């Protein structure tokens, strides 16, 4: 394979990948205890210059499939009363390799754009916490109605019941706001790269990112993964207007209040980047994130029919969705899901470098389903 195949890769992502290969040799990974987390937090806050720090009620949080998460209470001279915060921290390996510095930069920049937590601190290299981590405010809200059942791994399978009509308009509105955000300053986001308008860079950046992950983590060759990489390169669409993408905007990745139904925070920004808005829409439309209502009708992210989502997004954003480009990114997203499950998830579990070995091994079992979906989508694209 030519050495320059992945030359178009964001510098910070390239650095993170190289760091992962070095860290892999440190395993197996031992999940952090509450005592270790508290000690690391004290060191970090001391470095930040906080005085009279008190940390209490440190506890591991459930949910998530890639990061260790802890909630804790913090009191210091700058806080009149104790407040709750969340620490998101990297294991040695996971189903995806991302950057806590990028995540912190973006959440800080988005404070007045969409509902997000506030950032308290970031330990980009794990100098104090032992592993890279970002600390944000704990936002009130739930990912699923407390009276409903059917919630699965990483939020998949949530049914919103009577809250559906309240949440659905907000869900689209905040996605549109994100895609239309244009007054960002490059100094706010130094770890990000903007693809060149009028080129295929938006797609190629993502192909290279995930293809390199496959090369690093594959357990055994999978011809369909290689075939689809080639297909994606040959069919990469031109992006005329790159914008900020969340890239995991879906069921389970936002909080809302009960009983108002008001969305209080959009979560999990680790995959965000600048690219083609069709990529975000294709992720929202992924069948894995949908559920059926009481009438058996499939709802995108458990909220609305596919055609309603497309119609409402176009109306609110003023953008015209190209259905063939949308299908292209549906192929890419199915490829990413298959790739994660059949490479990085298996490798992290095999090396014992993740705190949720059983969960990520289970996720790998869906690889065949994603491969089948991927091929069906390619055929649909070719028929358009």
Short mmCIF file of C-alpha atoms in Angstrom, two decimals:
data_model
loop_
_atom_site.label_atom_id
_atom_site.label_comp_id
_atom_site.label_asym_id
_atom_site.label_seq_id
_atom_site.Cartn_x
_atom_site.Cartn_y
_atom_site.Cartn_z
CA UNK A 1 0.00 0.00 0.00
CA UNK A 2 1.50 3.43 -0.94
CA UNK A 3 2.93 5.28 2.05
CA UNK A 4 1.08 8.49 1.11
CA UNK A 5 -2.37 6.87 1.03
CA UNK A 6 -3.33 8.50 4.33
CA UNK A 7 -1.47 11.77 3.79
CA UNK A 8 -4.74 13.73 3.98
CA UNK A 9 -5.34 13.27 7.69
CA UNK A 10 -5.89 15.93 10.33
CA UNK A 11 -2.56 16.40 12.19
CA UNK A 12 -4.08 15.98 15.65
CA UNK A 13 -5.78 12.73 14.56
CA UNK A 14 -2.50 11.44 13.16
CA UNK A 15 -0.82 12.22 16.46
CA UNK A 16 -3.58 10.43 18.41
CA UNK A 17 -3.21 7.32 16.26
CA UNK A 18 0.54 7.20 16.77
CA UNK A 19 0.06 7.67 20.50
CA UNK A 20 -2.38 4.76 20.55
CA UNK A 21 0.20 2.38 19.07
CA UNK A 22 2.67 3.35 21.77
CA UNK A 23 0.08 3.03 24.54
CA UNK A 24 -0.98 -0.41 23.32
CA UNK A 25 2.26 -1.83 24.66
CA UNK A 26 1.41 -0.70 28.21
CA UNK A 27 -1.50 -3.09 28.65
CA UNK A 28 -3.40 -4.88 29.90
CA UNK A 29 -5.45 -2.00 31.20
CA UNK A 30 -6.73 -1.88 34.77
CA UNK A 31 -9.90 0.22 35.19
CA UNK A 32 -9.40 3.19 37.48
CA UNK A 33 -10.68 3.02 41.04
CA UNK A 34 -12.55 5.91 42.67
CA UNK A 35 -9.52 6.53 44.88
CA UNK A 36 -7.20 6.80 41.88
CA UNK A 37 -9.60 9.19 40.17
CA UNK A 38 -9.85 11.39 43.26
CA UNK A 39 -6.06 11.53 43.63
CA UNK A 40 -5.64 12.45 39.96
CA UNK A 41 -8.30 15.14 40.20
CA UNK A 42 -6.53 16.72 43.17
CA UNK A 43 -3.30 16.89 41.16
CA UNK A 44 -5.06 18.40 38.14
CA UNK A 45 -6.92 21.03 40.17
CA UNK A 46 -3.77 21.94 42.06
CA UNK A 47 -2.05 22.54 38.71
CA UNK A 48 -5.00 24.75 37.67
CA UNK A 49 -4.48 26.87 40.77
CA UNK A 50 -7.73 26.00 42.54
CA UNK A 51 -7.54 26.42 46.32
CA UNK A 52 -9.22 24.60 49.22
CA UNK A 53 -10.36 21.81 46.91
CA UNK A 54 -12.78 19.20 48.26
CA UNK A 55 -13.75 16.23 46.10
CA UNK A 56 -16.54 13.89 47.17
CA UNK A 57 -18.93 11.21 45.93
CA UNK A 58 -16.68 9.92 43.16
CA UNK A 59 -18.52 7.16 41.30
CA UNK A 60 -18.29 5.33 38.02
CA UNK A 61 -21.10 6.10 35.57
CA UNK A 62 -22.85 3.49 33.45
CA UNK A 63 -23.35 3.83 29.71
CA UNK A 64 -20.97 4.54 26.90
CA UNK A 65 -18.85 2.06 25.00
CA UNK A 66 -15.57 3.89 24.49
CA UNK A 67 -14.70 6.05 27.52
CA UNK A 68 -14.47 5.61 31.27
CA UNK A 69 -16.85 8.06 32.92
CA UNK A 70 -16.97 9.22 36.53
CA UNK A 71 -19.24 11.69 38.33
CA UNK A 72 -18.01 13.62 41.35
CA UNK A 73 -18.76 16.65 43.53
CA UNK A 74 -16.31 19.54 43.67
CA UNK A 75 -15.97 22.45 46.08
CA UNK A 76 -13.23 25.11 46.02
CA UNK A 77 -12.82 28.79 46.80
CA UNK A 78 -14.31 29.73 43.44
CA UNK A 79 -17.53 27.80 44.07
CA UNK A 80 -19.97 28.96 46.75
CA UNK A 81 -21.52 25.49 46.98
CA UNK A 82 -20.41 22.04 45.76
CA UNK A 83 -21.22 21.25 42.12
CA UNK A 84 -21.36 17.97 40.21
CA UNK A 85 -19.05 17.26 37.29
CA UNK A 86 -18.36 14.42 34.86
CA UNK A 87 -14.94 13.10 33.87
CA UNK A 88 -14.62 11.38 30.48
CA UNK A 89 -11.33 9.54 30.28
CA UNK A 90 -9.63 7.31 27.70
CA UNK A 91 -8.82 3.66 28.33
CA UNK A 92 -5.72 2.37 26.52
CA UNK A 93 -7.85 1.23 23.57
CA UNK A 94 -11.50 1.36 22.59
CA UNK A 95 -13.88 0.93 19.69
CA UNK A 96 -12.70 4.29 18.40
CA UNK A 97 -9.67 6.49 19.07
CA UNK A 98 -10.47 10.16 19.60
CA UNK A 99 -9.03 13.23 21.30
CA UNK A 100 -10.10 14.83 24.57
CA UNK A 101 -8.41 18.11 23.63
CA UNK A 102 -10.51 18.39 20.46
CA UNK A 103 -13.63 17.53 22.44
CA UNK A 104 -12.89 20.25 25.02
CA UNK A 105 -12.14 22.89 22.36
CA UNK A 106 -15.40 22.21 20.57
CA UNK A 107 -17.66 22.12 23.61
CA UNK A 108 -16.21 25.44 24.78
CA UNK A 109 -16.81 26.99 21.35
CA UNK A 110 -20.43 25.75 21.20
CA UNK A 111 -21.66 27.25 24.48
CA UNK A 112 -24.02 29.71 22.75
CA UNK A 113 -24.87 27.56 19.72
CA UNK A 114 -26.56 24.41 21.03
CA UNK A 115 -27.10 23.09 24.58
CA UNK A 116 -23.83 21.56 25.80
CA UNK A 117 -22.15 21.13 29.19
CA UNK A 118 -19.53 23.65 30.29
CA UNK A 119 -15.86 22.60 30.32
CA UNK A 120 -14.00 22.81 33.61
CA UNK A 121 -10.66 21.27 32.62
CA UNK A 122 -8.87 19.04 30.14
CA UNK A 123 -5.88 16.79 30.77
CA UNK A 124 -4.93 16.27 27.13
CA UNK A 125 -2.08 13.84 27.73
CA UNK A 126 -3.13 12.33 31.05
CA UNK A 127 -0.32 14.07 32.93
CA UNK A 128 -2.40 14.24 36.12
CA UNK A 129 -5.21 11.70 35.68
CA UNK A 130 -3.01 8.98 34.22
CA UNK A 131 -5.03 8.92 31.00
CA UNK A 132 -6.30 11.79 28.78
CA UNK A 133 -9.57 13.19 30.10
CA UNK A 134 -12.00 16.10 29.92
CA UNK A 135 -14.13 17.37 32.80
CA UNK A 136 -17.52 18.97 32.15
CA UNK A 137 -20.48 20.08 34.22
CA UNK A 138 -23.08 17.44 35.05
CA UNK A 139 -26.23 18.53 33.20
CA UNK A 140 -29.61 17.55 34.56
CA UNK A 141 -31.75 15.34 32.40
CA UNK A 142 -32.38 11.80 31.23
CA UNK A 143 -31.62 9.94 28.01
CA UNK A 144 -34.90 8.03 28.11
CA UNK A 145 -38.27 8.54 29.81
CA UNK A 146 -38.14 7.07 33.28
CA UNK A 147 -41.50 5.37 32.70
CA UNK A 148 -40.42 3.69 29.46
CA UNK A 149 -38.49 0.45 28.96
CA UNK A 150 -36.51 -0.96 26.07
CA UNK A 151 -33.26 0.97 26.43
CA UNK A 152 -30.29 -0.97 25.04
CA UNK A 153 -26.54 -0.57 24.80
CA UNK A 154 -25.40 3.03 24.25
CA UNK A 155 -28.99 4.22 24.23
CA UNK A 156 -30.06 2.04 21.31
CA UNK A 157 -33.68 0.95 21.54
CA UNK A 158 -35.02 3.94 23.45
CA UNK A 159 -38.70 4.67 23.05
CA UNK A 160 -39.71 8.27 23.84
CA UNK A 161 -43.44 7.59 24.26
CA UNK A 162 -45.43 10.74 24.98
CA UNK A 163 -42.26 12.86 24.78
CA UNK A 164 -41.76 12.13 21.08
CA UNK A 165 -43.69 15.14 19.78
CA UNK A 166 -41.87 17.47 22.19
CA UNK A 167 -38.38 16.20 21.47
CA UNK A 168 -38.51 15.67 17.67
CA UNK A 169 -38.65 19.38 16.64
CA UNK A 170 -35.79 20.26 19.00
CA UNK A 171 -33.73 17.33 17.73
CA UNK A 172 -33.83 18.70 14.17
CA UNK A 173 -33.53 22.35 15.24
CA UNK A 174 -30.26 21.80 17.10
CA UNK A 175 -28.79 19.79 14.23
CA UNK A 176 -29.67 22.61 11.83
CA UNK A 177 -28.12 25.18 14.19
CA UNK A 178 -24.93 23.18 14.28
CA UNK A 179 -24.72 22.88 10.50
CA UNK A 180 -25.43 26.58 9.98
CA UNK A 181 -22.90 27.77 12.58
CA UNK A 182 -20.53 29.99 10.62
CA UNK A 183 -19.11 32.55 13.04
CA UNK A 184 -16.59 30.20 14.63
CA UNK A 185 -13.00 31.38 14.92
CA UNK A 186 -10.09 29.13 13.92
CA UNK A 187 -8.33 30.18 17.14
CA UNK A 188 -11.14 28.47 19.08
CA UNK A 189 -10.56 25.18 17.30
CA UNK A 190 -6.81 24.84 16.63
CA UNK A 191 -6.98 21.04 16.66
CA UNK A 192 -9.44 20.92 13.73
CA UNK A 193 -8.98 21.20 9.96
CA UNK A 194 -11.53 22.55 7.47
CA UNK A 195 -11.76 20.61 4.17
CA UNK A 196 -11.32 22.74 1.06
CA UNK A 197 -14.62 23.81 -0.51
CA UNK A 198 -15.44 22.44 -3.94
CA UNK A 199 -13.26 19.33 -3.51
CA UNK A 200 -13.65 15.74 -2.32
CA UNK A 201 -11.54 16.42 0.79
CA UNK A 202 -14.53 16.17 3.16
CA UNK A 203 -15.02 12.53 2.20
CA UNK A 204 -11.33 11.68 1.79
CA UNK A 205 -10.41 12.94 5.27
CA UNK A 206 -12.92 10.47 6.72
CA UNK A 207 -11.97 7.59 4.45
CA UNK A 208 -8.34 8.01 5.47
CA UNK A 209 -9.16 8.27 9.16
CA UNK A 210 -11.14 5.04 9.26
CA UNK A 211 -9.00 3.15 6.75
CA UNK A 212 -5.92 3.85 8.88
CA UNK A 213 -7.78 2.57 11.94
CA UNK A 214 -8.48 -0.63 10.00
CA UNK A 215 -4.82 -1.07 9.08
CA UNK A 216 -3.79 -0.52 12.71
CA UNK A 217 -6.40 -2.77 14.31
CA UNK A 218 -7.64 -5.41 11.89
CA UNK A 219 -7.62 -8.93 13.27
CA UNK A 220 -7.90 -10.63 9.90
CA UNK A 221 -8.54 -9.46 6.31
CA UNK A 222 -12.16 -8.79 5.36
CA UNK A 223 -12.44 -8.35 1.57
CA UNK A 224 -15.69 -6.37 1.80
CA UNK A 225 -14.00 -3.75 4.00
CA UNK A 226 -11.22 -3.30 1.44
CA UNK A 227 -13.65 -3.32 -1.48
CA UNK A 228 -15.81 -0.66 0.13
CA UNK A 229 -12.81 1.56 0.90
CA UNK A 230 -11.94 1.50 -2.80
CA UNK A 231 -15.57 2.16 -3.74
CA UNK A 232 -15.75 5.12 -1.36
CA UNK A 233 -12.60 6.65 -2.86
CA UNK A 234 -13.84 6.18 -6.42
CA UNK A 235 -17.27 7.68 -5.66
CA UNK A 236 -16.28 10.46 -3.26
CA UNK A 237 -18.62 13.44 -3.81
CA UNK A 238 -17.57 17.07 -3.99
CA UNK A 239 -18.52 19.11 -0.93
CA UNK A 240 -19.32 22.72 -1.80
CA UNK A 241 -19.95 23.97 1.74
CA UNK A 242 -18.24 22.10 4.61
CA UNK A 243 -19.78 22.63 8.04
CA UNK A 244 -19.37 21.35 11.56
CA UNK A 245 -20.70 17.82 12.08
CA UNK A 246 -21.44 16.02 15.33
CA UNK A 247 -21.08 12.56 13.74
CA UNK A 248 -22.78 10.67 16.55
CA UNK A 249 -26.00 12.68 16.62
CA UNK A 250 -28.58 10.08 17.54
CA UNK A 251 -30.77 8.37 20.05
CA UNK A 252 -29.13 8.16 23.49
CA UNK A 253 -26.71 11.04 22.92
CA UNK A 254 -28.81 13.86 24.31
CA UNK A 255 -30.44 14.65 27.65
CA UNK A 256 -33.92 16.04 28.21
CA UNK A 257 -35.90 17.16 31.23
CA UNK A 258 -39.04 15.57 32.55
CA UNK A 259 -41.83 16.55 32.34
CA UNK A 260 -41.11 19.48 29.98
CA UNK A 261 -39.33 17.40 27.34
CA UNK A 262 -36.78 20.22 26.86
CA UNK A 263 -33.41 19.01 25.56
CA UNK A 264 -30.78 20.13 28.07
CA UNK A 265 -27.55 18.89 26.47
CA UNK A 266 -26.16 17.30 23.33
CA UNK A 267 -23.49 14.79 24.40
CA UNK A 268 -20.56 12.77 23.00
CA UNK A 269 -18.74 15.19 20.69
CA UNK A 270 -15.65 13.01 20.30
CA UNK A 271 -16.22 12.21 16.60
CA UNK A 272 -17.07 15.77 15.54
CA UNK A 273 -15.26 17.30 12.57
CA UNK A 274 -15.86 19.60 9.61
CA UNK A 275 -17.32 17.93 6.54
CA UNK A 276 -20.38 17.35 4.35
CA UNK A 277 -23.72 17.81 6.15
CA UNK A 278 -25.00 14.68 4.39
CA UNK A 279 -22.64 12.64 6.60
CA UNK A 280 -24.45 13.73 9.77
CA UNK A 281 -27.86 13.12 8.22
CA UNK A 282 -26.84 9.63 7.12
CA UNK A 283 -25.81 8.79 10.70
CA UNK A 284 -29.13 9.98 12.08
CA UNK A 285 -30.88 7.77 9.53
CA UNK A 286 -28.91 4.62 10.38
CA UNK A 287 -31.43 1.83 11.09
CA UNK A 288 -29.50 0.72 14.20
CA UNK A 289 -30.56 3.95 15.91
CA UNK A 290 -34.23 3.77 15.02
CA UNK A 291 -37.19 2.18 16.78
CA UNK A 292 -40.75 1.24 15.89
CA UNK A 293 -43.76 3.01 17.36
CA UNK A 294 -46.86 1.26 18.69
CA UNK A 295 -48.18 0.98 15.13
CA UNK A 296 -45.03 -0.76 13.90
CA UNK A 297 -43.89 2.30 11.96
CA UNK A 298 -40.10 2.79 11.85
CA UNK A 299 -39.01 6.08 13.40
CA UNK A 300 -35.63 7.71 12.77
CA UNK A 301 -33.88 7.82 16.16
CA UNK A 302 -37.22 6.88 17.67
CA UNK A 303 -38.65 10.28 16.78
CA UNK A 304 -40.10 10.57 13.26
CA UNK A 305 -40.45 8.83 9.88
CA UNK A 306 -37.49 9.13 7.48
CA UNK A 307 -39.30 11.31 4.95
CA UNK A 308 -40.46 13.71 7.65
CA UNK A 309 -36.90 14.06 8.92
CA UNK A 310 -35.60 14.85 5.42
CA UNK A 311 -38.45 17.28 4.68
CA UNK A 312 -38.16 19.13 7.99
CA UNK A 313 -34.37 19.38 7.78
CA UNK A 314 -34.54 20.93 4.29
CA UNK A 315 -37.24 23.36 5.36
CA UNK A 316 -35.42 24.55 8.47
CA UNK A 317 -31.88 24.61 7.07
CA UNK A 318 -32.56 25.94 3.58
CA UNK A 319 -30.26 23.20 2.29
CA UNK A 320 -31.13 20.88 -0.56
CA UNK A 321 -30.40 17.24 0.23
CA UNK A 322 -28.83 15.31 -2.63
CA UNK A 323 -30.24 11.83 -2.16
CA UNK A 324 -27.35 10.15 -3.97
CA UNK A 325 -24.79 11.93 -1.78
CA UNK A 326 -26.87 10.99 1.25
CA UNK A 327 -26.77 7.35 0.14
CA UNK A 328 -22.99 7.60 -0.31
CA UNK A 329 -22.59 8.65 3.31
CA UNK A 330 -24.97 5.93 4.44
CA UNK A 331 -22.53 3.50 2.82
CA UNK A 332 -19.62 5.20 4.58
CA UNK A 333 -21.34 5.01 7.95
CA UNK A 334 -22.17 1.33 7.56
CA UNK A 335 -18.51 0.78 6.60
CA UNK A 336 -17.36 2.63 9.73
CA UNK A 337 -19.64 0.55 11.94
CA UNK A 338 -18.44 -2.71 10.41
CA UNK A 339 -14.85 -1.59 10.64
CA UNK A 340 -15.08 -0.58 14.32
CA UNK A 341 -16.72 -3.84 15.30
CA UNK A 342 -14.42 -6.12 13.33
CA UNK A 343 -11.15 -4.38 14.18
CA UNK A 344 -10.76 -1.86 16.99
CA UNK A 345 -13.35 -3.43 19.30
CA UNK A 346 -11.89 -6.91 18.92
CA UNK A 347 -8.30 -5.69 19.26
CA UNK A 348 -9.04 -3.70 22.41
CA UNK A 349 -10.72 -6.71 24.01
CA UNK A 350 -8.03 -9.12 22.81
CA UNK A 351 -5.30 -6.94 24.33
CA UNK A 352 -7.24 -6.46 27.57
CA UNK A 353 -6.87 -2.71 27.13
CA UNK A 354 -10.45 -1.62 27.75
CA UNK A 355 -12.63 -1.38 30.86
CA UNK A 356 -15.60 -2.97 29.06
CA UNK A 357 -14.14 -6.04 27.35
CA UNK A 358 -17.43 -7.97 27.30
CA UNK A 359 -19.42 -5.08 25.87
CA UNK A 360 -17.04 -4.25 23.04
CA UNK A 361 -16.69 -7.93 22.17
CA UNK A 362 -20.49 -8.10 21.97
CA UNK A 363 -20.50 -5.08 19.66
CA UNK A 364 -18.14 -6.95 17.34
CA UNK A 365 -20.85 -9.56 16.79
CA UNK A 366 -22.83 -7.00 14.77
CA UNK A 367 -20.05 -6.75 12.17
CA UNK A 368 -21.74 -9.13 9.77
CA UNK A 369 -24.99 -7.19 9.96
CA UNK A 370 -23.18 -3.97 9.09
CA UNK A 371 -21.40 -5.65 6.16
CA UNK A 372 -24.71 -6.88 4.75
CA UNK A 373 -26.27 -3.44 5.17
CA UNK A 374 -23.25 -1.84 3.51
CA UNK A 375 -23.53 -3.96 0.37
CA UNK A 376 -27.27 -3.33 0.10
CA UNK A 377 -26.62 0.42 0.30
CA UNK A 378 -23.94 0.27 -2.40
CA UNK A 379 -26.41 -1.46 -4.71
CA UNK A 380 -29.02 1.22 -3.95
CA UNK A 381 -26.47 3.95 -4.74
CA UNK A 382 -25.50 2.29 -8.01
CA UNK A 383 -29.16 2.11 -9.01
CA UNK A 384 -29.75 5.84 -8.50
#
